[in-house]
XYZ file of N, CA, C and O in Angstrom:
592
model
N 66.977 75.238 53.365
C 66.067 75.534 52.282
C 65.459 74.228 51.770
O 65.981 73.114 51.791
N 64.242 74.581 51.303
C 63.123 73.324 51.072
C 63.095 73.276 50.286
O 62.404 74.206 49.869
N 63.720 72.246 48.957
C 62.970 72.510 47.506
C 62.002 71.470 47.118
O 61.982 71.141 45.932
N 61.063 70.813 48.086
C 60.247 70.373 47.789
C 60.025 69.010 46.490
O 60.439 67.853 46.557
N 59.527 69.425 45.788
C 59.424 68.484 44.857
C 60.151 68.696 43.382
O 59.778 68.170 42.333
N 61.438 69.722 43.576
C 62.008 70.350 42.573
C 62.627 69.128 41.718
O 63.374 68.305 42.247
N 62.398 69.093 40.865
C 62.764 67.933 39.967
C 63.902 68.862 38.932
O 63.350 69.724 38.248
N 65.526 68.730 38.773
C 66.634 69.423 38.262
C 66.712 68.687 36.658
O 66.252 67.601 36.307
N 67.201 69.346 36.139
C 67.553 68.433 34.897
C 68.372 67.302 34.832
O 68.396 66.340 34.064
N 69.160 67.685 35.986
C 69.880 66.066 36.283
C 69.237 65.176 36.861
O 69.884 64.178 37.174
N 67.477 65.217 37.272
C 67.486 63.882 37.790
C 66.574 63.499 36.389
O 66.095 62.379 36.211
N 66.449 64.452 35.586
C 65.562 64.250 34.705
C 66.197 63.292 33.664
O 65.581 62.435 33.031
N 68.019 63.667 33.551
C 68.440 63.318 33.339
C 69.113 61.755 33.578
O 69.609 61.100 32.661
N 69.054 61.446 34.537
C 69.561 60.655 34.953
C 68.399 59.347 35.184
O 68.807 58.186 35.206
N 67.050 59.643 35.337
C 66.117 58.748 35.114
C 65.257 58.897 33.663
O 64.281 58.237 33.306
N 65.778 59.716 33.127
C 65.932 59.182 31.755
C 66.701 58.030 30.724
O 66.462 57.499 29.640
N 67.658 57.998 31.655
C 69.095 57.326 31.153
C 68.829 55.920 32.065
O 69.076 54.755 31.754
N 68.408 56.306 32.942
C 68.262 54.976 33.727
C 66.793 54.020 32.924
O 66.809 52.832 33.244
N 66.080 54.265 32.350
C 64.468 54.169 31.523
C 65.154 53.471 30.181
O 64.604 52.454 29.759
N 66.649 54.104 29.303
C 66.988 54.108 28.678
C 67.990 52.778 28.907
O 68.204 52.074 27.920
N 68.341 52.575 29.639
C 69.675 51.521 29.976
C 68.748 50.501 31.036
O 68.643 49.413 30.469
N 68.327 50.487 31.834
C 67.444 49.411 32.650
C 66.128 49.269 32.134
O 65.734 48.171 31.738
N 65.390 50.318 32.103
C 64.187 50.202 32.277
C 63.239 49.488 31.213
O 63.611 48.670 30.372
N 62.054 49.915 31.394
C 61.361 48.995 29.845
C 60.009 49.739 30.090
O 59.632 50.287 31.125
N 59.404 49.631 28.949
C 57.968 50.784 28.603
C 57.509 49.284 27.735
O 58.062 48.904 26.702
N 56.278 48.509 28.496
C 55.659 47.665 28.112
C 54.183 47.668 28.367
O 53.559 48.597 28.881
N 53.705 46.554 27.963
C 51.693 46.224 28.192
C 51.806 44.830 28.176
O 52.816 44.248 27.780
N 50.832 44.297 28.580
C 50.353 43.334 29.118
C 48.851 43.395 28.373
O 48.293 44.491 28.329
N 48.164 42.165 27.759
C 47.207 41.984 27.009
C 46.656 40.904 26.633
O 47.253 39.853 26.396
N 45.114 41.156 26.531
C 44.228 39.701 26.241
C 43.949 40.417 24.802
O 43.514 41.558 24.646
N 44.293 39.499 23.806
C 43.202 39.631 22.043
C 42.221 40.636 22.188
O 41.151 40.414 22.755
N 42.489 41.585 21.770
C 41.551 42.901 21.530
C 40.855 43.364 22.870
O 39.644 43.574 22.796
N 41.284 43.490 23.704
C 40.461 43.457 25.020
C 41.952 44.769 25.665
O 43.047 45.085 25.200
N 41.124 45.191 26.977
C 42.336 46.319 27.379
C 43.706 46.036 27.676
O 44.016 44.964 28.195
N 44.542 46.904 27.392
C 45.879 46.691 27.587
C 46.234 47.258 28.978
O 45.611 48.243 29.374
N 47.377 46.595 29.892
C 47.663 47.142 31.527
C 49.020 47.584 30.712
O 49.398 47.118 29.637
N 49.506 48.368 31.316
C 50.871 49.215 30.690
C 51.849 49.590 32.434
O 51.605 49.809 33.621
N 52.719 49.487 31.723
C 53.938 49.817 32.811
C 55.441 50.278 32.063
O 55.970 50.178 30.956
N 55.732 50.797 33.304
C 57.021 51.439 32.744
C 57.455 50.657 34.321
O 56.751 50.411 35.300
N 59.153 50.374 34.012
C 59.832 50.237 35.158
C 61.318 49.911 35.293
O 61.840 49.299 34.361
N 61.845 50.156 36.051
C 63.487 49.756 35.825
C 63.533 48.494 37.313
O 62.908 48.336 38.361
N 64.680 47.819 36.581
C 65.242 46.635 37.434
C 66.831 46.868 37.717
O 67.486 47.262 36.753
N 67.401 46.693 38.760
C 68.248 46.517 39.265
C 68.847 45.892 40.858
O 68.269 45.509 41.876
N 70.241 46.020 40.470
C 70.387 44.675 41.997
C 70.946 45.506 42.881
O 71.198 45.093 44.013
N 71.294 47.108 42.420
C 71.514 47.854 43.305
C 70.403 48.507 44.342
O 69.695 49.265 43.680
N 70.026 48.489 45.624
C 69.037 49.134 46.120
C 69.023 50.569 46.175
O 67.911 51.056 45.971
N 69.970 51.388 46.398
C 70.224 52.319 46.259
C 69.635 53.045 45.274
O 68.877 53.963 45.587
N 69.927 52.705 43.764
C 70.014 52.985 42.362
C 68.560 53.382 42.206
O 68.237 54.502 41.811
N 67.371 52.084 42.646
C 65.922 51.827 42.242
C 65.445 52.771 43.484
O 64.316 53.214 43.269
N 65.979 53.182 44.678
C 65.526 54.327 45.407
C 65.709 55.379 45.259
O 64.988 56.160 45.880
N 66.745 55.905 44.377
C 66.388 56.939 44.103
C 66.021 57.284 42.970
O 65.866 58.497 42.828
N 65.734 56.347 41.707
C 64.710 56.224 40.938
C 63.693 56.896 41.325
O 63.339 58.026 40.989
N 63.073 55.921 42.288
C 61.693 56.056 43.113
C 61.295 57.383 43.868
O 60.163 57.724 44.213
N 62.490 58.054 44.044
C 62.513 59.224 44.868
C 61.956 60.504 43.349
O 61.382 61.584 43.494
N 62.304 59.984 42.310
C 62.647 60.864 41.397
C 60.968 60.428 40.419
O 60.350 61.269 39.766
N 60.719 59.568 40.506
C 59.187 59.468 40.221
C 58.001 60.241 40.985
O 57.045 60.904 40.584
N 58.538 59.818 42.436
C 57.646 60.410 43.254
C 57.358 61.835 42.560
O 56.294 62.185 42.049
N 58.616 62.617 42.665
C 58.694 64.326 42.749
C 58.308 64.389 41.367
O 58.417 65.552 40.976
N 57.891 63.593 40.446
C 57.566 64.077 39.439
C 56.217 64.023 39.642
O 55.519 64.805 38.997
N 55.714 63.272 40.396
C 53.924 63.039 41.087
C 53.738 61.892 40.817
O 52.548 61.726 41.084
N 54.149 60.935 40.442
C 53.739 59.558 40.515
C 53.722 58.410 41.245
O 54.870 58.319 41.680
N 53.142 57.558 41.602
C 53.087 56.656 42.781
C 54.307 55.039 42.167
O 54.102 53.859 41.880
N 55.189 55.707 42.216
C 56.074 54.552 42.055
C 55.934 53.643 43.325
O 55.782 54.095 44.460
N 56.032 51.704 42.864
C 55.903 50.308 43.661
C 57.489 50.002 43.231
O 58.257 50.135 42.279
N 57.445 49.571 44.408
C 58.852 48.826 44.516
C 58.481 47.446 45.274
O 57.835 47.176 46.287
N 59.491 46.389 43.906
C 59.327 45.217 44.112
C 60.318 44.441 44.189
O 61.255 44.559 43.399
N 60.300 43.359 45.299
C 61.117 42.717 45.631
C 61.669 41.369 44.862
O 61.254 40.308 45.327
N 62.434 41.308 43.896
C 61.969 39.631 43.529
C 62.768 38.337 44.044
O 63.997 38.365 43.977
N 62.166 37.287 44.518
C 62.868 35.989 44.923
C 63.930 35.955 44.634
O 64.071 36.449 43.515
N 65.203 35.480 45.230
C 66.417 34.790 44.289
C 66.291 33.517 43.988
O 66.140 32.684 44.882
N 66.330 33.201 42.761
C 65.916 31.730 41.958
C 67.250 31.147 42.144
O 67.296 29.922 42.027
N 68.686 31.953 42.491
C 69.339 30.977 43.004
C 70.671 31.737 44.106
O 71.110 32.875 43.939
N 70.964 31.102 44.829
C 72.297 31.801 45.878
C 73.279 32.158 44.948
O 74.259 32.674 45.484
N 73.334 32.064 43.851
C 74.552 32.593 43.103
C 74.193 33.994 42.467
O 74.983 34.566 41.716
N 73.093 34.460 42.767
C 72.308 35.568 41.986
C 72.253 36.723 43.066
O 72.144 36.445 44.260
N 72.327 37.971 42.632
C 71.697 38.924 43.427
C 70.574 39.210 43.703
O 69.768 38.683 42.936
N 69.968 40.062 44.772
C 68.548 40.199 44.934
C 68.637 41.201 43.698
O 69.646 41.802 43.329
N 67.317 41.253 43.120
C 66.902 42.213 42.058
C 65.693 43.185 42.953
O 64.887 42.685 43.738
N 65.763 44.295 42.709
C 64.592 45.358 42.879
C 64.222 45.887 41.335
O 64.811 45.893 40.254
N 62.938 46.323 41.825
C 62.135 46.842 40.538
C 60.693 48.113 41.156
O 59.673 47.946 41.825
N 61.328 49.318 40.501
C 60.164 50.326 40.557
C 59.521 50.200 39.193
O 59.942 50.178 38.037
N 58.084 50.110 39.902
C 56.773 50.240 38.777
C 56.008 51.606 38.706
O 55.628 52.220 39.703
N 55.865 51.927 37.672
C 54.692 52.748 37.727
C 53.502 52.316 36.808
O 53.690 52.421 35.596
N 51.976 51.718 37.366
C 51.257 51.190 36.096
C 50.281 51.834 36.185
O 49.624 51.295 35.295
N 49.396 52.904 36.738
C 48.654 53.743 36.703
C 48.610 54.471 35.471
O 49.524 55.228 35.145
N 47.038 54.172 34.390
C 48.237 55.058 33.368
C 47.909 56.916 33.214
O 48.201 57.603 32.235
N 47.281 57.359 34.408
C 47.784 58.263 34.934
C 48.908 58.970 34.690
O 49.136 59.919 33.940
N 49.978 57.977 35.907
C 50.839 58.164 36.232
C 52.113 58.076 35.261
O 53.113 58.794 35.283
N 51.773 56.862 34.286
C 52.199 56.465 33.589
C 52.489 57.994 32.538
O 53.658 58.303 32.311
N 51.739 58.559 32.160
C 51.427 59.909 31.212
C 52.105 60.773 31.279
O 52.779 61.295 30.392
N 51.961 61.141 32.834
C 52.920 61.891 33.400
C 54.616 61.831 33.292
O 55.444 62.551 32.733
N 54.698 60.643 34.086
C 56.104 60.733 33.845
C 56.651 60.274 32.265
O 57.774 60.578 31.865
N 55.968 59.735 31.699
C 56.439 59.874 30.070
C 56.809 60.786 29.633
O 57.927 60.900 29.132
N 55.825 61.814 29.723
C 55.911 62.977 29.245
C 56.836 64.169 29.451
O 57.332 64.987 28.677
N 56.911 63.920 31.195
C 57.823 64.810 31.728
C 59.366 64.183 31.518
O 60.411 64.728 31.873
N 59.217 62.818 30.808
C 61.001 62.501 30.205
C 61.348 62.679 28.903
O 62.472 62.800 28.416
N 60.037 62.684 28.269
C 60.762 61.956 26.883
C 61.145 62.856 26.200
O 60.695 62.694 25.065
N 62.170 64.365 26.325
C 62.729 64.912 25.319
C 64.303 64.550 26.188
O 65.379 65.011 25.807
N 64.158 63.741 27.267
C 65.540 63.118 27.789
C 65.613 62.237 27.746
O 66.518 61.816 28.466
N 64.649 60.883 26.764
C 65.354 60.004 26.311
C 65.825 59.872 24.961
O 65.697 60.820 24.185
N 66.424 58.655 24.555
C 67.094 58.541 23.450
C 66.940 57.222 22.679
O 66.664 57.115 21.484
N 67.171 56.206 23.590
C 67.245 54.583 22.477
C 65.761 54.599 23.203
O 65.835 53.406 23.497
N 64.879 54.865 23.563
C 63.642 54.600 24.293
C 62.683 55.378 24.032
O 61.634 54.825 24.362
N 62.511 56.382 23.606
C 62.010 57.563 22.795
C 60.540 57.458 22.024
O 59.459 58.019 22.206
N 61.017 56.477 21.084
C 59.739 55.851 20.172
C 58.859 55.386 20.727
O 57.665 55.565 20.491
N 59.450 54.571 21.733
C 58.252 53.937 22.713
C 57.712 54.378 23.450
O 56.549 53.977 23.505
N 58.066 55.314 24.357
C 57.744 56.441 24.993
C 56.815 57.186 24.198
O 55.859 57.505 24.905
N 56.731 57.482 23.351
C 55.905 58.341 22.466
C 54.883 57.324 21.891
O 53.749 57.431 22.358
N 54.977 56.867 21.452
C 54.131 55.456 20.971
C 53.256 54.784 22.076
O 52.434 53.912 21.796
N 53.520 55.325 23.608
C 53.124 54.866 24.720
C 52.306 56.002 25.149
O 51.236 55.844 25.738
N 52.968 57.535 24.759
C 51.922 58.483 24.931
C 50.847 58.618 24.500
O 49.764 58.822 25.049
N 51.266 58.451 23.030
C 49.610 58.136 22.342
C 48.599 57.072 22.202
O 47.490 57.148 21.673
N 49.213 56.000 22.806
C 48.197 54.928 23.072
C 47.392 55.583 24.279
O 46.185 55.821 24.251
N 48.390 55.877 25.517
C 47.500 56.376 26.625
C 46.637 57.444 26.500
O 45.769 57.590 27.359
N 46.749 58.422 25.330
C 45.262 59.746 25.295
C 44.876 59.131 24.209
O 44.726 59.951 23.302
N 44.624 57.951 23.858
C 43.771 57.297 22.859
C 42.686 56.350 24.179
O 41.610 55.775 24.017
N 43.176 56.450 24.904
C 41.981 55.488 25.724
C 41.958 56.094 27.056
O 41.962 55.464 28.114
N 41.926 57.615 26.897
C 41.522 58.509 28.063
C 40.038 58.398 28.423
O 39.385 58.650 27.410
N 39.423 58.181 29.238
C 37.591 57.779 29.734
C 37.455 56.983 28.667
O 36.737 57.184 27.688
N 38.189 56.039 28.887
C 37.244 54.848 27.854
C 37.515 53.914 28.177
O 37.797 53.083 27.314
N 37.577 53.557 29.534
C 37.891 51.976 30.354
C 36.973 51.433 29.605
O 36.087 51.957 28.930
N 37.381 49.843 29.852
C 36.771 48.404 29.232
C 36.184 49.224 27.981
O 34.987 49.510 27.958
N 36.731 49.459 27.324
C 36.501 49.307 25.618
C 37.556 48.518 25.456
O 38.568 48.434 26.151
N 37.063 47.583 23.882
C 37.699 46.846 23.177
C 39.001 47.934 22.532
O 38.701 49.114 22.348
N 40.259 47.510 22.251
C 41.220 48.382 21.780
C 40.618 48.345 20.073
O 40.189 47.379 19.441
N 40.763 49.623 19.693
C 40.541 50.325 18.582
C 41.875 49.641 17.391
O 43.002 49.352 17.795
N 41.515 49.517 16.202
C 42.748 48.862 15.375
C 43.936 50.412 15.714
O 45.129 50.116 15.797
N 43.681 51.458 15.833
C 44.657 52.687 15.542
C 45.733 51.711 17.056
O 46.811 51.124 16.961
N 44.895 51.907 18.202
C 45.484 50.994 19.294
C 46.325 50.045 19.094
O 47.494 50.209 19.444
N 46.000 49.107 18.619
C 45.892 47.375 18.418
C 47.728 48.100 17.524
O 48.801 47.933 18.104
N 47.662 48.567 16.636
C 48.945 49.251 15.740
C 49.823 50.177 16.414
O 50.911 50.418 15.890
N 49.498 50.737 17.517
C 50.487 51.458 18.892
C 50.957 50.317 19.459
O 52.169 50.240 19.662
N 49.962 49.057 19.876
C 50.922 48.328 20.988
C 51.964 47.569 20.277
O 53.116 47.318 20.630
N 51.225 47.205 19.032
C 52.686 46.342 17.818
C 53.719 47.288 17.764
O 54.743 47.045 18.402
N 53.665 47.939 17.358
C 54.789 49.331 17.374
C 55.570 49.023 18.497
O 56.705 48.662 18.185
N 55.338 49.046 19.718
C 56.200 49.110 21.008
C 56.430 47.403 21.322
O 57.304 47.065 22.121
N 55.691 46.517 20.721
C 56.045 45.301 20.970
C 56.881 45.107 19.865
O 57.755 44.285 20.143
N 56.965 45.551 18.685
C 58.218 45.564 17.444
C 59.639 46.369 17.844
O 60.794 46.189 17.459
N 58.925 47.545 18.987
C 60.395 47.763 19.770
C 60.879 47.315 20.643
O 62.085 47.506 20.801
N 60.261 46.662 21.417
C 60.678 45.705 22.314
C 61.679 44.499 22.439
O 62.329 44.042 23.379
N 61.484 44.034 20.570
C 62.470 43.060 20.381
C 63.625 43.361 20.759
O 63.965 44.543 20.826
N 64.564 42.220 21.120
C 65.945 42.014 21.389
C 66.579 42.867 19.783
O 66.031 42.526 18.735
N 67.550 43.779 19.738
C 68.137 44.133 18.327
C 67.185 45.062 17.457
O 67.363 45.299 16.262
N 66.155 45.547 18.233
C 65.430 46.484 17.297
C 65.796 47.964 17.476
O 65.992 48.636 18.488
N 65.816 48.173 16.532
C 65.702 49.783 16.168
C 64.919 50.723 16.675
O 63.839 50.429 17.189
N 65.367 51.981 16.593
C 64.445 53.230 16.929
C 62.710 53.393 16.067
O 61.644 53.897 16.422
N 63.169 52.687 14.841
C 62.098 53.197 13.948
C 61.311 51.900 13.545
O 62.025 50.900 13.472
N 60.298 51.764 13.336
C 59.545 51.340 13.287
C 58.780 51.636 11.481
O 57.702 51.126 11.176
């Protein structure tokens, strides 16, 4: 039997938790100019970030997997699935975030930045914007809270 692209609550679960414990919901940005956004988890297990990746896919998204240098022989290799399409990005937000938990705010704070700049490439970010990405860069800190 084929179940295709059946996505269970356990993987929903489980790459929720993985988003929640590895991962990170960030942007990238020039002074009022567009923001690039990504979601992605890091780890030194290969295994772990493949079937991540397996579990993005089936949700429809084009998860990248990246390799990074070892900066030293005492270190493990690190892998990292991306998703920065923010498409894709939408999608799988959406289809997690009543399964995350310490990650939640941002996730949501990440939803509504992304249908705030639905068909509106190269526009300047809007102040409502400019106050979504502080929000997720105020959660971002090391020791921050859910709330904002």
């Amino acid at each position: 039997m084929n179940f295709g692209n059946y996505i269970s609550s356990c993987d929903l679960g489980y790459i929720a938790g993985m988003i929640d414990g590895e991962g990170h919901i960030s942007f990238s940005k020039s002074p009022g100019q567009y923001a690039g956004i990504q979601v992605g988890i890091s780890n030194t297990n290969e295994e772990i970030i493949k079937k991540c990746m397996d579990i993005m896919a089936r949700i429809g998204c084009n998860p990248k997997l990246y390799v990074r240098k070892i900066a030293s022989e005492k270190w493990k290799q690190c892998y990292s699935v991306l998703v920065t399409n923010q498409k894709d990005c939408l999608l799988f937000l959406t289809t997690i975030l009543d399964c995350l938990s310490g990650k939640k705010a941002r996730a949501q704070l990440m939803i509504d930045f992304i249908a705030s700049r639905s068909g509106k490439k190269n526009r300047k970010l809007t102040t409502a914007e400019e106050m979504m990405l502080s929000g997720i860069r105020t959660l971002n800190k090391r020791g921050a809270l859910n709330a904002i």
